[in-house]
Coordinates of C-alpha atoms in Angstrom, one line a residue:
X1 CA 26.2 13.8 4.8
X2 CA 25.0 11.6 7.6
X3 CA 27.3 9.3 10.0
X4 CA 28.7 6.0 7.9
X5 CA 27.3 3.1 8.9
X6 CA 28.8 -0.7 7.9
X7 CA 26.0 -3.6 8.2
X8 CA 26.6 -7.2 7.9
X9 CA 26.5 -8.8 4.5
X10 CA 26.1 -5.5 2.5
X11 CA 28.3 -3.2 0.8
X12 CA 30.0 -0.3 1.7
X13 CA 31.2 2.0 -0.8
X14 CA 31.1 4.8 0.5
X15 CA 27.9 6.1 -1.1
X16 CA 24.4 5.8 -1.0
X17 CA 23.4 2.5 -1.9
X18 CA 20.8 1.7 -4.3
X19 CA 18.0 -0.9 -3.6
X20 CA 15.9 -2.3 -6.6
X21 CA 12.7 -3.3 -6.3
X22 CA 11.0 -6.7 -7.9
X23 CA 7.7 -7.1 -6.3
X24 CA 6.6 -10.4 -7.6
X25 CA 2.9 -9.7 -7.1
X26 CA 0.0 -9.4 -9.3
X27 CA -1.2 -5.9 -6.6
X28 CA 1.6 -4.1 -6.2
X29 CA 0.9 -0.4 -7.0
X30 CA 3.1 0.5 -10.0
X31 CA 4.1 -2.5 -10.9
X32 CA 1.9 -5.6 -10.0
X33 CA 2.0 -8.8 -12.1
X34 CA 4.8 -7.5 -14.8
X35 CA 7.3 -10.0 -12.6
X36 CA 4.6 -12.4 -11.1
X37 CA 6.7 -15.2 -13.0
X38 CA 9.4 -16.2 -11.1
X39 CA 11.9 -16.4 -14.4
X40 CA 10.6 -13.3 -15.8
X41 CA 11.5 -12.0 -11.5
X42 CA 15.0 -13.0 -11.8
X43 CA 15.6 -12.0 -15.3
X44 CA 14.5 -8.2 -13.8
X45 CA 16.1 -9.0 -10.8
X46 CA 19.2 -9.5 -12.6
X47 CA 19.0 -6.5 -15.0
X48 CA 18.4 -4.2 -12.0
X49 CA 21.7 -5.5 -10.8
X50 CA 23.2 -4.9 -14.8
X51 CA 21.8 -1.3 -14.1
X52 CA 23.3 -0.4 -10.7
X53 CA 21.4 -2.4 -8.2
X54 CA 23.8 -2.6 -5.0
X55 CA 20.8 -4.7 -3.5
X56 CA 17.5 -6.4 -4.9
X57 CA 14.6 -6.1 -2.9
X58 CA 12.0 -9.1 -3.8
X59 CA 8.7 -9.1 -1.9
X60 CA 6.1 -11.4 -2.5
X61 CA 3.2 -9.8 -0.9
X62 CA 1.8 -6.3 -1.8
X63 CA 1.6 -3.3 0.6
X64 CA 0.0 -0.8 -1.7
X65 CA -3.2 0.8 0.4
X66 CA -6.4 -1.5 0.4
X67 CA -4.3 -4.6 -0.2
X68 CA -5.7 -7.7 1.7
X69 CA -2.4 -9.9 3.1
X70 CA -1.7 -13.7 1.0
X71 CA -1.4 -17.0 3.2
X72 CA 2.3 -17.2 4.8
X73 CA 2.7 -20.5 1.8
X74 CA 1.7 -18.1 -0.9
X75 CA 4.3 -15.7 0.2
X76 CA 7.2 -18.6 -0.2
X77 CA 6.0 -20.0 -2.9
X78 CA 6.5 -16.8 -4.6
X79 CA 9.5 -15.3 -3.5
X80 CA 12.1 -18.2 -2.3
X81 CA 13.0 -19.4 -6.1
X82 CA 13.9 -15.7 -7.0
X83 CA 15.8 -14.9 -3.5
X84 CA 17.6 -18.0 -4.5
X85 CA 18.4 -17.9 -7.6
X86 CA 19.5 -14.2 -7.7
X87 CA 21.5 -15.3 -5.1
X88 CA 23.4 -17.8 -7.1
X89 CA 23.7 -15.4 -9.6
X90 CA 25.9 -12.8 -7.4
X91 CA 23.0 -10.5 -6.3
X92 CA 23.2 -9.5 -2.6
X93 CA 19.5 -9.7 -1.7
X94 CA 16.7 -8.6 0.6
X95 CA 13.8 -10.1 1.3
X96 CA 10.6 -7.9 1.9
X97 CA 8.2 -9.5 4.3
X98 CA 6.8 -9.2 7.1
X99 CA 6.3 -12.8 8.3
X100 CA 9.3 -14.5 10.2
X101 CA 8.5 -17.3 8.6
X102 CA 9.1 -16.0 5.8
X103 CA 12.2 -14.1 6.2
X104 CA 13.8 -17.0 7.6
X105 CA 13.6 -19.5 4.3
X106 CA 14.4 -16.2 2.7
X107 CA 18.0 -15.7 4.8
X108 CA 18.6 -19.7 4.5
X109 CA 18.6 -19.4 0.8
X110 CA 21.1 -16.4 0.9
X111 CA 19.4 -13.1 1.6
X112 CA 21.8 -10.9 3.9
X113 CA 18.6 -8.0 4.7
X114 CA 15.0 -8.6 6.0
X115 CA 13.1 -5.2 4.8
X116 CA 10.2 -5.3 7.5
X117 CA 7.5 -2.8 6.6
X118 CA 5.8 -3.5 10.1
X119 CA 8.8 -3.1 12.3
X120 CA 8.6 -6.1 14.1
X121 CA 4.7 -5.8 14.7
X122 CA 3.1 -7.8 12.2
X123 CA 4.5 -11.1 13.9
X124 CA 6.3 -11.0 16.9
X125 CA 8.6 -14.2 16.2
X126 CA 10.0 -11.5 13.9
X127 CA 13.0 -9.9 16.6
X128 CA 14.0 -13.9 17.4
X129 CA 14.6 -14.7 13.8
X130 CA 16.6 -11.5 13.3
X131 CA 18.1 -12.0 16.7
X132 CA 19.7 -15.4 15.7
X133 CA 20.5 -15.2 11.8
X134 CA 22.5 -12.1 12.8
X135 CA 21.4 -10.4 9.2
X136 CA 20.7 -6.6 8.7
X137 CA 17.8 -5.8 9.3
X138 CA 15.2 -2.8 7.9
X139 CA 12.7 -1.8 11.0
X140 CA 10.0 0.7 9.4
X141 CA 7.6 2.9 10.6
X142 CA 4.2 0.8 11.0
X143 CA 0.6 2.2 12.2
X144 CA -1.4 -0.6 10.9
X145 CA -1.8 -3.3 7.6
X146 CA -2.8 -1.8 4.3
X147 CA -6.9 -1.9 4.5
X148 CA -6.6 0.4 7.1
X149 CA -3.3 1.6 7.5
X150 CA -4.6 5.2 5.8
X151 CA -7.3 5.9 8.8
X152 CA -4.2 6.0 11.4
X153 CA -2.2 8.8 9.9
X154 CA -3.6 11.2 12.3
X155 CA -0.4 13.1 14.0
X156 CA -0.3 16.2 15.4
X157 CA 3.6 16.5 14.9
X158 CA 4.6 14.3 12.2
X159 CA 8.3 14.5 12.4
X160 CA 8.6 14.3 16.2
X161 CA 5.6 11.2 16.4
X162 CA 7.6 9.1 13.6
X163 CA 10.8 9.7 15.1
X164 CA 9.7 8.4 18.1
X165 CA 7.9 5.5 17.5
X166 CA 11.1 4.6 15.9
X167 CA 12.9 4.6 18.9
X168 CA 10.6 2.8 20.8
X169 CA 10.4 -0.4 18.0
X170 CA 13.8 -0.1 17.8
X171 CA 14.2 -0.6 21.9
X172 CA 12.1 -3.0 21.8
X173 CA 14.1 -5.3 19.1
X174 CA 16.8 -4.4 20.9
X175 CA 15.5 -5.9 24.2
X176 CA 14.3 -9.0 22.1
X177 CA 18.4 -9.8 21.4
X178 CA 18.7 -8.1 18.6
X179 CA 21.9 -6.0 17.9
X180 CA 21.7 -2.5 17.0
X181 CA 24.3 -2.9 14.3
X182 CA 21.3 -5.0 12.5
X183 CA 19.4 -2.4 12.2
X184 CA 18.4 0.3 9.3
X185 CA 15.5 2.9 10.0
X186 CA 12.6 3.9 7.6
X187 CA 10.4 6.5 8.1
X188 CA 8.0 5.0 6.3
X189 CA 6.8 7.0 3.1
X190 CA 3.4 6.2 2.5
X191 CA 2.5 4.2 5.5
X192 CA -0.1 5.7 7.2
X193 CA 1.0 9.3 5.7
X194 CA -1.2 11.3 3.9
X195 CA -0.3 13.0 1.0
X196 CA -2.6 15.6 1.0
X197 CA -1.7 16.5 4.5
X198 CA 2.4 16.7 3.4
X199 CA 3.1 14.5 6.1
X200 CA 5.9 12.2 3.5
X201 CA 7.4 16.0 2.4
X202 CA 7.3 16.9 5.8
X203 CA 9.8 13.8 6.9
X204 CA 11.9 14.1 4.3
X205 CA 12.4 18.0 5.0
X206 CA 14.0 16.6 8.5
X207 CA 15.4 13.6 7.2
X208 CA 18.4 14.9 9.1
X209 CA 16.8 14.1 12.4
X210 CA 16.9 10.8 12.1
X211 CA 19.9 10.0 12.7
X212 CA 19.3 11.2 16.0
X213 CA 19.1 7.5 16.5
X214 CA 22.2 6.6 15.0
X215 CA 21.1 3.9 12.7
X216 CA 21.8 4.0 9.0
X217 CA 18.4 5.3 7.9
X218 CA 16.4 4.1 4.3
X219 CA 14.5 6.6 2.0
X220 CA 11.4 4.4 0.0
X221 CA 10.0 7.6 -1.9
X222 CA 9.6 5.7 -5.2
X223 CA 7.1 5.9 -7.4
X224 CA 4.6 6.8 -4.2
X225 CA 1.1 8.8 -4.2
X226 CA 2.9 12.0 -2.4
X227 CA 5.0 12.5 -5.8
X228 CA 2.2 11.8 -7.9
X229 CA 0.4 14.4 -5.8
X230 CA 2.5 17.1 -6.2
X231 CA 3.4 16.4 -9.8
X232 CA -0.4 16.1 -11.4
X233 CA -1.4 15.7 -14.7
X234 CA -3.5 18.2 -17.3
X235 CA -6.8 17.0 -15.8
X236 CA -6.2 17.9 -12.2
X237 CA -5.7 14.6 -11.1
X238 CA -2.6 12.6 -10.1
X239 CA 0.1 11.7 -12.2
X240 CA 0.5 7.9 -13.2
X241 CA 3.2 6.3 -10.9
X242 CA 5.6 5.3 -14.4
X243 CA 5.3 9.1 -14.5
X244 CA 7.0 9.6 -11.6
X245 CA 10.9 8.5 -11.6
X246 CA 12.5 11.4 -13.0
X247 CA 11.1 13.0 -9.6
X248 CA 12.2 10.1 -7.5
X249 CA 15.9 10.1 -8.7
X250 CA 15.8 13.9 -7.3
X251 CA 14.2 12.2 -4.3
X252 CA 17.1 10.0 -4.6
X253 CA 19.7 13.0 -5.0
X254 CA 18.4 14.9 -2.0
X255 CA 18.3 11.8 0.3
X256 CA 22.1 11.0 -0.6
X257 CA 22.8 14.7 0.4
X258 CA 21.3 14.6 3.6
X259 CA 22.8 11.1 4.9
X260 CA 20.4 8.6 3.3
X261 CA 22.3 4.9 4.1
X262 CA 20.0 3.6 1.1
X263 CA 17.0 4.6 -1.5
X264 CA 14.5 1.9 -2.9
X265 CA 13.5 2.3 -6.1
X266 CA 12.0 1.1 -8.8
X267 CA 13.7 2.7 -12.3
X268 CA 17.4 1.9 -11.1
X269 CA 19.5 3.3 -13.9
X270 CA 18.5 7.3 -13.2
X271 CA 19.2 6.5 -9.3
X272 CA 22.0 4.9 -9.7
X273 CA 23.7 8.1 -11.7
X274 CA 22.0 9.8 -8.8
X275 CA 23.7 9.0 -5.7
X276 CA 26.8 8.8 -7.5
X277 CA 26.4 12.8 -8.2
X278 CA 25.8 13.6 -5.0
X279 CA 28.3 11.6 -3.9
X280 CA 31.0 13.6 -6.3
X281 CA 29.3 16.8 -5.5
X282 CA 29.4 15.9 -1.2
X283 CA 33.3 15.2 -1.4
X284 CA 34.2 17.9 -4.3
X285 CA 35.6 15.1 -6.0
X286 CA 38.1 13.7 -4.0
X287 CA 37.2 10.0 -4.0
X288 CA 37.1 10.2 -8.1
X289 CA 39.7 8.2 -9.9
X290 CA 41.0 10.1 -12.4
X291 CA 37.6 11.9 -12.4
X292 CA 35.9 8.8 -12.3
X293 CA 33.3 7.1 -9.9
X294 CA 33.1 3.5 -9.7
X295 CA 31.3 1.8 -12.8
X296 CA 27.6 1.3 -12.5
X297 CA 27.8 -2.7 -13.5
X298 CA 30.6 -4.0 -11.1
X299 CA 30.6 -7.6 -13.3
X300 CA 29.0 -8.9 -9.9
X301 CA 26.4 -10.9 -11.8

């Protein structure tokens, strides 16, 4: 198990936490438009919570590979009515963007964690914004946006290359005022890693090494190319991404093992029953009640 980490605005149970994912998108990869309505969002939103969300991840712009980026009022329009009203409902919520724009209208309407796929680097206003809302904040590993983000996943030591490029975004949001008790790391599954080249298995092989940096660190495996990859299907091509969860929540079980602050996911309920395995198995029990974790639906919503 990795060191324990408490950020502001977010559980702490002593677990892995699980983050659900509603992409309300028409593009994203496994799930675009099936939550493009913003009721239909919240309803899912809510649900993922019912299932054993301990945060809800809404993003309003796709970052499959090949995706082209939506204006900055496309983005809002999209997400800020679901942020808002999952708040109001008892969710704690994240916000996945990469504008600071964005995250901003996102944190006034009650998000308590900005999940920046760029790492600050997409807009540069982004380190003031986190700076001053004092909210948790996810920095990812980031080579490039999604047309082209594939062509830069050229490393000659992926472990060592991602873990410190890390560093060096998180020094510089740390020069730019914000605190280092903000921030969660991501390695970055599927940004600007190849599958074919293992460099996703690779990272989470040393997932231990990341905490090196001492920063609660997120594992966003779900549902992604590498697992489709590996698993196939009869025709020698990839397996469909809705194919792929019963292989994330091992994903899931692993990344708990080794330390993993948080896992995103898409299919909560297997993950959920996941991280509280490992967490049973890590202890030998000994935070069980009675034999007991703690329930998957808290009654928070």
């Amino acid at each position: 198990m990795g060191p324990k980490h408490t950020l502001p605005g977010l559980p702490d149970l002593g677990r892995c936490l699980v983050m659900g994912v509603v992409n309300v998108t028409p593009d994203s990869f496994s799930d675009g438009g099936a939550w493009f309505d913003p009721d239909r969002a919240v309803e899912h939103g809510t649900r993922l919570v019912e299932e054993g969300a301990d945060i809800v991840d809404v993003g309003g712009e796709s970052t499959r590979p090949g995706a082209q980026r939506v204006s900055a009022d496309e983005e809002l329009r999209r997400v800020e009515p679901v942020v808002r009203e999952l708040v109001a409902r008892g969710a704690a919520v994240s916000v996945d963007t990469m504008r600071a724009e964005v995250a901003e209208r996102a944190v006034e309407a009650g998000a308590v964690l900005v999940n920046d796929v760029s790492g600050g680097l997409a807009d540069p206003a982004m380190a003031r914004l986190v700076a001053s809302s004092g909210v948790a904040y996810v920095l990812m590993h980031w080579r490039g946006h999604s047309h082209d983000m594939q062509s830069r996943a050229v490393y000659t030591d992926v472990v060592q290359e991602v873990l410190d490029e890390l560093r060096d975004r998180m020094e510089a949001m740390i020069s730019a005022g914000v605190d280092p008790g903000q921030i969660v790391l991501d390695p970055g599954l599927g940004f600007s890693k190849r599958p074919e080249q293992a460099h996703n298995w690779a990272l989470l092989h040393h997932l231990e090494r990341f905490h090196e940096l001492d920063r609660p660190v997120l594992v966003a495996g779900s549902r992604k190319r590498f697992l489709s990859r590996l698993l196939g299907d009869p025709e020698g091509g990839d397996r469909p991404f809705t194919g792929c969860d019963a292989a994330t929540a091992a994903v899931t079980t692993l990344a708990a093992d080794r330390g993993a602050w948080a896992v995103r996911v898409h299919d909560v309920r297997p993950n959920a029953d996941a991280v509280r395995v490992a967490a049973a198995w890590a202890d030998g029990g000994a935070s069980l009640d009675e034999g007991r974790a703690e329930p998957v639906n808290r009654g928070g919503l």
